[in-house]
Short mmCIF file of C-alpha atoms in Angstrom, two decimals:
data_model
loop_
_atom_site.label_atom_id
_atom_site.label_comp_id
_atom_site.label_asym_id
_atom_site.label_seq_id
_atom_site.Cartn_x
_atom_site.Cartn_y
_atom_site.Cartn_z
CA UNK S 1 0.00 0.00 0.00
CA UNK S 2 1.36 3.22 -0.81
CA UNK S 3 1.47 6.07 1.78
CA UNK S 4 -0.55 9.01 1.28
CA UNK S 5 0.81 12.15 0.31
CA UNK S 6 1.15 14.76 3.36
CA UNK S 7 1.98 18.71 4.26
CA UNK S 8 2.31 19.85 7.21
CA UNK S 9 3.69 22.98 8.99
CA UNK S 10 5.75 22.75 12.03
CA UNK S 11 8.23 25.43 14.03
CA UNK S 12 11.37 25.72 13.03
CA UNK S 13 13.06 28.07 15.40
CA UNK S 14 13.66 31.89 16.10
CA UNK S 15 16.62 33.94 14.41
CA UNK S 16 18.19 35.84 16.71
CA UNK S 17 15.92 38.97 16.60
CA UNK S 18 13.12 36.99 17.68
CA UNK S 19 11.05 36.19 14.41
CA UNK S 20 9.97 32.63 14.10
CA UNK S 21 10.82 30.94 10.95
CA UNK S 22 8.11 28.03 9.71
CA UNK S 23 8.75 24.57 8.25
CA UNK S 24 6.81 22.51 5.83
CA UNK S 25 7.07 18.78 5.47
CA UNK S 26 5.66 17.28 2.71
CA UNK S 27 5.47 13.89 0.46
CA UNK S 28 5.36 10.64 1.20
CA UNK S 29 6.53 8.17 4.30
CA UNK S 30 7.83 5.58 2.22
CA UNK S 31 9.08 7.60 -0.74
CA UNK S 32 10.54 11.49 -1.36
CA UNK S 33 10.20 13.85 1.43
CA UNK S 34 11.24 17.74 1.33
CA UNK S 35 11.23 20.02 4.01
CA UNK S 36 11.10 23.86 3.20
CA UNK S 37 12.04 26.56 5.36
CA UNK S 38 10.71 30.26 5.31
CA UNK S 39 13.73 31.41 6.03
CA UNK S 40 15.00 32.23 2.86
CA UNK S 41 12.45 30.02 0.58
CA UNK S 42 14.91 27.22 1.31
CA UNK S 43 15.28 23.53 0.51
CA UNK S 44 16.33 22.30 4.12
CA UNK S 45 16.25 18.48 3.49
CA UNK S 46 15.28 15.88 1.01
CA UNK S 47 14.71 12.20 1.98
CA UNK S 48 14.96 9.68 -1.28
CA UNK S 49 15.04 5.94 -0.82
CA UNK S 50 18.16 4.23 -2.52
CA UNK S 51 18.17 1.42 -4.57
CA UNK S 52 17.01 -1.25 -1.58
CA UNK S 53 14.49 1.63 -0.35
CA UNK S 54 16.93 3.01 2.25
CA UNK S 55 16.45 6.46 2.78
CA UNK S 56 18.79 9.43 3.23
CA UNK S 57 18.58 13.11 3.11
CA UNK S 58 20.27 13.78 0.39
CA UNK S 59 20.69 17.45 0.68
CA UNK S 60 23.12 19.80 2.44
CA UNK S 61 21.80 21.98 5.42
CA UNK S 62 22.34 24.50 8.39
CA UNK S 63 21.64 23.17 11.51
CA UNK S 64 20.04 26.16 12.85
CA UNK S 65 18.64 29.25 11.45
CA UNK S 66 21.51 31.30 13.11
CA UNK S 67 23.74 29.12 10.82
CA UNK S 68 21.42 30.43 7.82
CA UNK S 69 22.32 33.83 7.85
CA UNK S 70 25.85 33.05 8.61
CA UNK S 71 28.15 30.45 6.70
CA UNK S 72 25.29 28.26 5.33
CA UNK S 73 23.44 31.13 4.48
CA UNK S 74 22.94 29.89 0.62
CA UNK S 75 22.21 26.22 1.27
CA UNK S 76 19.52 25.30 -0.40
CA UNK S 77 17.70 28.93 -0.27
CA UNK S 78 16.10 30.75 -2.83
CA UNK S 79 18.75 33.15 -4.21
CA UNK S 80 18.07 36.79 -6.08
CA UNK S 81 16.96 39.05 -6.95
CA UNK S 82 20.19 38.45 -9.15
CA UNK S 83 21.50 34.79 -8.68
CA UNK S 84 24.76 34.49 -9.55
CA UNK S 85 27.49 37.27 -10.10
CA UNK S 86 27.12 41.34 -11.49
CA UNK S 87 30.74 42.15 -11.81
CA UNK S 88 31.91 45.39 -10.00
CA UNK S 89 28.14 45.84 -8.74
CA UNK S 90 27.02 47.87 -11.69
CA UNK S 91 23.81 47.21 -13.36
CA UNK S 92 23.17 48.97 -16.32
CA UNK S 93 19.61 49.32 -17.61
CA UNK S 94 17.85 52.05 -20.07
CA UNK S 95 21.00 54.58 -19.85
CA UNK S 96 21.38 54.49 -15.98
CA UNK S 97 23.74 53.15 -14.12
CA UNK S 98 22.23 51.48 -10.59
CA UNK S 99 25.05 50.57 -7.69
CA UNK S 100 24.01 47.43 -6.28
CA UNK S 101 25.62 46.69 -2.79
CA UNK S 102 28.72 44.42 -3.08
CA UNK S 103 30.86 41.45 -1.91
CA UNK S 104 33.20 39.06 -3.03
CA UNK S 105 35.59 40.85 -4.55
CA UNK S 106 33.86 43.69 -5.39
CA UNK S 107 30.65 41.96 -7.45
CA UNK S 108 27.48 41.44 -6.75
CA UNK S 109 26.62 37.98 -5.51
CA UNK S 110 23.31 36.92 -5.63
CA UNK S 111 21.20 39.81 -5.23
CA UNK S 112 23.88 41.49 -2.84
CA UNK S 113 24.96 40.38 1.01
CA UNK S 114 21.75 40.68 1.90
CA UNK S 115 19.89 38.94 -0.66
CA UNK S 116 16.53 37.11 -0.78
CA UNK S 117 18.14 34.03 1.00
CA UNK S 118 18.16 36.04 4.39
CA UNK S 119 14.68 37.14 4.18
CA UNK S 120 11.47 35.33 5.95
CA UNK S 121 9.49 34.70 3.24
CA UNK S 122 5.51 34.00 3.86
CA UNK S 123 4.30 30.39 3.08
CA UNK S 124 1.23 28.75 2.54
CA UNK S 125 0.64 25.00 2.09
CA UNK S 126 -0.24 23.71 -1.29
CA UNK S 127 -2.07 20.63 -2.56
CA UNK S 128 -2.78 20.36 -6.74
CA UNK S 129 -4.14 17.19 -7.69
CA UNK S 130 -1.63 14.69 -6.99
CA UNK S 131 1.07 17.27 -5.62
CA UNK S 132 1.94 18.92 -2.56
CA UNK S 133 3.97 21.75 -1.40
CA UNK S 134 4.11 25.20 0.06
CA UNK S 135 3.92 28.69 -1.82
CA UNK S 136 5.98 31.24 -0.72
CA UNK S 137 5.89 34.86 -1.00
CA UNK S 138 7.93 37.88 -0.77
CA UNK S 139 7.97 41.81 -1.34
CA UNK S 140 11.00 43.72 -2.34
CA UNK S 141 10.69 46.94 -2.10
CA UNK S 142 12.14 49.71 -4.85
CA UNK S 143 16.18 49.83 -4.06
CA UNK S 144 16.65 46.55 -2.29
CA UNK S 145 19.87 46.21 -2.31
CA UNK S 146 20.49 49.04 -5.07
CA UNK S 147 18.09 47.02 -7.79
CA UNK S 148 15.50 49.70 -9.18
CA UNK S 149 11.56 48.82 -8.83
CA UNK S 150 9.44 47.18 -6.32
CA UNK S 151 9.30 42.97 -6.79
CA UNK S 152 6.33 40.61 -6.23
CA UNK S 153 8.44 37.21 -6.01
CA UNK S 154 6.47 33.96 -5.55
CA UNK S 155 8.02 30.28 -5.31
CA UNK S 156 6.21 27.15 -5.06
CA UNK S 157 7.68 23.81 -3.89
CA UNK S 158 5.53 20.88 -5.22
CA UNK S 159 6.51 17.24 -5.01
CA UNK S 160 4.75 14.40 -6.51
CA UNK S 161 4.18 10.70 -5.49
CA UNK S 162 6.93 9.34 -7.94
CA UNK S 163 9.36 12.08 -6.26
CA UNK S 164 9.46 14.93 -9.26
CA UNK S 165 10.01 17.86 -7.04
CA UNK S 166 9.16 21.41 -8.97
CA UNK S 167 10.20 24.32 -8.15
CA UNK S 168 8.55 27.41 -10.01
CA UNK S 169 9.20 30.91 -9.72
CA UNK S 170 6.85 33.67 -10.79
CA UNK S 171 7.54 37.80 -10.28
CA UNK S 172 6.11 41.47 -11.21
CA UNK S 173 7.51 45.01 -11.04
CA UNK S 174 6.10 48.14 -11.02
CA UNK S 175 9.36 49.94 -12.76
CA UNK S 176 11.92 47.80 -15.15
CA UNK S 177 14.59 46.17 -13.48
CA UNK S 178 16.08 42.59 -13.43
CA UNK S 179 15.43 38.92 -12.84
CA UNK S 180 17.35 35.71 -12.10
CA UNK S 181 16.15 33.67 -9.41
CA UNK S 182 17.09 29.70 -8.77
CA UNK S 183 17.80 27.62 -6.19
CA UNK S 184 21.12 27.00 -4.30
CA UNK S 185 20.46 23.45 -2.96
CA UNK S 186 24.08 21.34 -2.69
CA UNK S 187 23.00 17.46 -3.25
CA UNK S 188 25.11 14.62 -2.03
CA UNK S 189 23.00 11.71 -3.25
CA UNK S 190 24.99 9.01 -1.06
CA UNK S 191 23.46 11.01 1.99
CA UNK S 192 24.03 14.61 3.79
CA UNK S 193 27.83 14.67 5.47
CA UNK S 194 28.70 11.37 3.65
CA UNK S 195 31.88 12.51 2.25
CA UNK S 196 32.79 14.10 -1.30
CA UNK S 197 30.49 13.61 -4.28
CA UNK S 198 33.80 12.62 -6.19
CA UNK S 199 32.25 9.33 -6.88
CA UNK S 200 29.07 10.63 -8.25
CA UNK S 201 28.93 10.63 -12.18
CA UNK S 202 27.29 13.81 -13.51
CA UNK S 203 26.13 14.71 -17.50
CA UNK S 204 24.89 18.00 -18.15
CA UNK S 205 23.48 18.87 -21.93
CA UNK S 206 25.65 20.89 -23.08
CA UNK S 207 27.95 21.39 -25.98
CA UNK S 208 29.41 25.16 -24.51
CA UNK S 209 30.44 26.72 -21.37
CA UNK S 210 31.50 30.21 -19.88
CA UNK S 211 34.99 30.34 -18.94
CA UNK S 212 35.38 32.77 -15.91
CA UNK S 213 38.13 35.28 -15.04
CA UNK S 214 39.73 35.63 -11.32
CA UNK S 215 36.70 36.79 -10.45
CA UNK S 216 34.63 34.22 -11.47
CA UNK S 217 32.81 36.75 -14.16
CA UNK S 218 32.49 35.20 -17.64
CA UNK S 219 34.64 36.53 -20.20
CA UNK S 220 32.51 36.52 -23.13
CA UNK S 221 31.61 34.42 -25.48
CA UNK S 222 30.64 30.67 -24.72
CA UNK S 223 33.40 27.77 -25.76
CA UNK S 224 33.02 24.36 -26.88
CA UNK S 225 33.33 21.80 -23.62
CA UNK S 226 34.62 19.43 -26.49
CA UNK S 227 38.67 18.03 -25.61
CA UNK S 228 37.78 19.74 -21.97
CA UNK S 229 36.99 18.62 -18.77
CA UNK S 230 33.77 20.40 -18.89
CA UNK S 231 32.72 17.88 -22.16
CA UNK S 232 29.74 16.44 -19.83
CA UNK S 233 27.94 15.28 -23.14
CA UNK S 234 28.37 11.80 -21.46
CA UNK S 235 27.78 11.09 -17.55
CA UNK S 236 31.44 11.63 -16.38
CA UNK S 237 32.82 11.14 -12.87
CA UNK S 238 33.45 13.87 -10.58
CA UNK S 239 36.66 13.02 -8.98
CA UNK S 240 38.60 12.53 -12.70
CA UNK S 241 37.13 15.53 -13.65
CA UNK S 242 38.24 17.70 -10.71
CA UNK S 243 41.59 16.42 -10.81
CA UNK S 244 42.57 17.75 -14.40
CA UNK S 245 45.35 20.30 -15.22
CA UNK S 246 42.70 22.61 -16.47
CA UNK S 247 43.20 26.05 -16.10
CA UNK S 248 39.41 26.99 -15.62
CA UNK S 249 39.12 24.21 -13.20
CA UNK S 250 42.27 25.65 -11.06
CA UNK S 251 40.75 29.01 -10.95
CA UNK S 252 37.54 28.18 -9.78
CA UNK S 253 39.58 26.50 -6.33
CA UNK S 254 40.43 23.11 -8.29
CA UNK S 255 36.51 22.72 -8.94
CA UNK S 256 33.94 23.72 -11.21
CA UNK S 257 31.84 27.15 -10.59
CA UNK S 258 30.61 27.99 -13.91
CA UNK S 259 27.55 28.12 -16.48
CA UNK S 260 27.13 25.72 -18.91
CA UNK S 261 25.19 26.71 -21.58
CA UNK S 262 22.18 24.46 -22.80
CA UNK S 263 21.16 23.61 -26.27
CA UNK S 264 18.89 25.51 -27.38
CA UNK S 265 15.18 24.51 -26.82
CA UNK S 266 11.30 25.85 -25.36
CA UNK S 267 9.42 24.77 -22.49
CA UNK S 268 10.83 22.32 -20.06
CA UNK S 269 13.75 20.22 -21.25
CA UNK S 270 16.52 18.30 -19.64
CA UNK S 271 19.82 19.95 -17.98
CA UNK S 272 21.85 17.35 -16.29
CA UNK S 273 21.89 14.08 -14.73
CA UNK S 274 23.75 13.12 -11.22
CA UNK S 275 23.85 9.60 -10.42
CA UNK S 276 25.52 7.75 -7.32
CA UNK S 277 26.71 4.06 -8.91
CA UNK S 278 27.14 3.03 -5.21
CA UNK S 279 22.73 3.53 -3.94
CA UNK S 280 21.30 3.60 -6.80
CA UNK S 281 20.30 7.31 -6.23
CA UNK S 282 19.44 9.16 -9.32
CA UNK S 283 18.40 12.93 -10.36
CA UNK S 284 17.42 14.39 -13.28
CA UNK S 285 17.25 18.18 -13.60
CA UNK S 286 15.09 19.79 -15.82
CA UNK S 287 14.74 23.89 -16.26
CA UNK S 288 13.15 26.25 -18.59
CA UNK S 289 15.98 28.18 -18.28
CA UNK S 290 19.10 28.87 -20.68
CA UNK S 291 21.76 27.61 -18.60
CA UNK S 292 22.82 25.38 -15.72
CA UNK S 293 25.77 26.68 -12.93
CA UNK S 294 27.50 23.44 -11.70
CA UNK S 295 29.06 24.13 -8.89
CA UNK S 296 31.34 21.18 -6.87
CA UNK S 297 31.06 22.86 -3.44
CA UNK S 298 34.94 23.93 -3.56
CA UNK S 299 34.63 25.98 -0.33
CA UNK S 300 33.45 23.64 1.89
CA UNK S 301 36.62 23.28 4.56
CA UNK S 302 34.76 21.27 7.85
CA UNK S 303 33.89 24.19 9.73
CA UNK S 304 30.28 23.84 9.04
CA UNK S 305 28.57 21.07 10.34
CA UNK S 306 24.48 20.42 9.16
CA UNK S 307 21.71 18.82 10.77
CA UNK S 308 23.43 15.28 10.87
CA UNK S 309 26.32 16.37 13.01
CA UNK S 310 28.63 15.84 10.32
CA UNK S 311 31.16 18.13 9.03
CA UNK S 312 31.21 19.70 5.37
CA UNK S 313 34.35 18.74 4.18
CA UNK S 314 35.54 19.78 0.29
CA UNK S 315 33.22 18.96 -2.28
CA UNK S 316 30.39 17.84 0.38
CA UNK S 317 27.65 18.21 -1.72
CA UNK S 318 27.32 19.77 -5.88
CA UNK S 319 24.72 22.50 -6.83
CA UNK S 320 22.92 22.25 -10.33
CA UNK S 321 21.78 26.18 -10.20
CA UNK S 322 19.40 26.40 -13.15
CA UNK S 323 19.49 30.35 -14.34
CA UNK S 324 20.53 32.78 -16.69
CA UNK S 325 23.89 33.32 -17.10
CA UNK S 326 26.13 35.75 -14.96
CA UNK S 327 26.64 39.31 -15.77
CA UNK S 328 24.18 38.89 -18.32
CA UNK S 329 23.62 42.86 -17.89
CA UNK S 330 26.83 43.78 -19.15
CA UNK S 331 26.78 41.36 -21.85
CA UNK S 332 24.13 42.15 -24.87
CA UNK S 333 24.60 39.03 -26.35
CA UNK S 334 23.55 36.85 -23.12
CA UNK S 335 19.71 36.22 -23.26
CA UNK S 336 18.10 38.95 -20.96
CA UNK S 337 16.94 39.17 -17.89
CA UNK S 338 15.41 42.16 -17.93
CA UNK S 339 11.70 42.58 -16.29
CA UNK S 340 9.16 45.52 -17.30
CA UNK S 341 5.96 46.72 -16.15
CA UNK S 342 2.98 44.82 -17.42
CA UNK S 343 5.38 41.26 -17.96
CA UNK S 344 5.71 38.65 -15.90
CA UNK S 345 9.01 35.88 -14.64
CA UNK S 346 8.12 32.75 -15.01
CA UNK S 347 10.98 30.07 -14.32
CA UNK S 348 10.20 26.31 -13.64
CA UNK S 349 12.99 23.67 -12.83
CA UNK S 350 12.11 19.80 -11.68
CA UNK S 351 14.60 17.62 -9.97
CA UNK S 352 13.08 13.89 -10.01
CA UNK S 353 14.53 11.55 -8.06
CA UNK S 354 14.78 7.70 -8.97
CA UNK S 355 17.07 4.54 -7.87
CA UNK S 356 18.45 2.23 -10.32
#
């Protein structure tokens, strides 16, 4: 008999100013299970059975919300209203230039240091047809963190009985500004503080890539992964990968932080695959969007520790970021992400879990 499919809200502590942040729990006993945090729309956990129906969380988590606006502060949250990097914190847009507020090394880091995965976000518990979830909503206000006009940003975290977890993301403004939203989860599919992901194999489609300067800003133009260690036509392990004398992989801290760019398509096609030989644990990714940020979890050095008790050790978990590509506004020939009066974001991505 299958178990029934379930949300429920629970408490999920108080950051240190006193604000409560919620929890929803939602799926199925016996199958996937996701819990969502308001604090900073955020994928805290996800339980998927292995190949014997053993079952792990298989993403990487703060173990208190303290520890979400601190180091872990990205882990699995909700990240804009710029994901991703706006070098020297400079947005262009209609013949003004807006200063966004800054960090690492001078850019603009995903929406700025105090981005939408800080903020309490208001949730409400979902059920459509054979899916359950939470909705989450948030208002940010004209000159949040330097971006011009007022955002309406809603995200809803769905998960169905076979274990296809959607994320979608819909916004409005009131004056033109930009868009990129995705989520930051880090997935270790042999289980949360297991060790590396070296042994994980990964495929991605993609035929191009953005190489990245010291700065991790793309330089231009995309580049054929062909003869490359980012040629992830074919599911490739991690660990070889990693290890190559590549000078794009040294730069990024001997790892990968950078876009891929996906063949061209419409609607909701595949982005990558990450599969764990050793459970059975599978994911698919699939995104409306133009390109896919892999990154290996370089920075990870044991000084956090998540809701396990385990330490986060180097390359503890890898994040498939589904998004436009960085610095798109300084770049005319990157699709845009540019958001007017009277339009509307919309930005779906599924990650469906399976054991083989």
């Amino acid at each position: 008999m299958t178990a029934d499919l379930t949300v429920r809200a629970h408490p999920a502590g108080e950051l240190p100013d006193g604000r409560a942040v919620d929890r929803w729990v939602f799926g199925t006993s016996d199958g996937v299970t996701a819990e969502v945090l308001s604090l900073g729309a955020r994928l805290q956990s996800l339980h998927a059975p292995d190949r014997d129906g053993h079952r792990a969380n298989v993403v990487l988590g703060g173990g208190s919300p303290a520890d979400m606006l601190g180091e872990a502060v990205y882990l699995g949250a909700t990240v804009g209203r710029y994901g991703n990097r706006i070098a020297g914190g400079e947005l262009p847009l209609d013949g003004t230039v807006h200063r966004l507020a800054t960090q690492e090394n001078g850019h603009t880091l995903h929406g700025g240091p105090d981005g939408f995965a800080t903020r309490l976000w208001t949730g409400t518990p979902l059920t459509e047809g054979d899916r359950v979830g939470v909705r989450l909503e948030l208002h940010s206000p004209d000159g949040d963190q330097g971006f011009p006009g007022a955002l309406d940003v809603t995200v809803s975290y769905l998960l169905d009985r076979a274990g296809e977890l959607t994320i979608s993301y819909r916004a409005g403004t009131d004056a033109p500004t930009v868009v990129n939203l995705t989520n930051h989860a880090y997935f270790n599919l042999g289980g949360e503080g297991s060790g590396p992901v070296l042994d994980h194999l990964l495929r991605v489609e993609a035929d191009e890539y953005l190489p990245v300067d010291p700065g991790l800003i793309p330089l231009g133009a995309p580049e054929p992964v062909k003869e490359t260690p980012f040629d992830l036509t074919g599911a490739a392990g991690l660990g070889g990968r990693l290890a190559a004398p590549h000078p794009q992989v040294r730069l990024a801290g001997d790892g990968f932080d950078h876009t891929w760019v996906l063949r061209p398509g419409t609607g909701l096609r595949p982005a990558a695959t990450l599969h764990h030989p050793a459970s059975g644990r599978r994911l698919d990714c699939l995104t409306t969007e133009p390109g896919v940020q892999v990154y290996t979890g370089n920075h990870f050095d044991g000084t956090l520790t998540g809701p396990g008790g385990r330490p986060y050790g180097r390359y503890a978990g890898i994040a498939l970021e589904t998004q436009h590509f960085p610095d798109s506004p300084h770049v005319d020939s990157y699709p845009s992400t540019v958001l007017r009066p009277g339009e509307r974001y919309e930005s779906t991505t599924v990650y469906r879990f399976s054991a083989e």
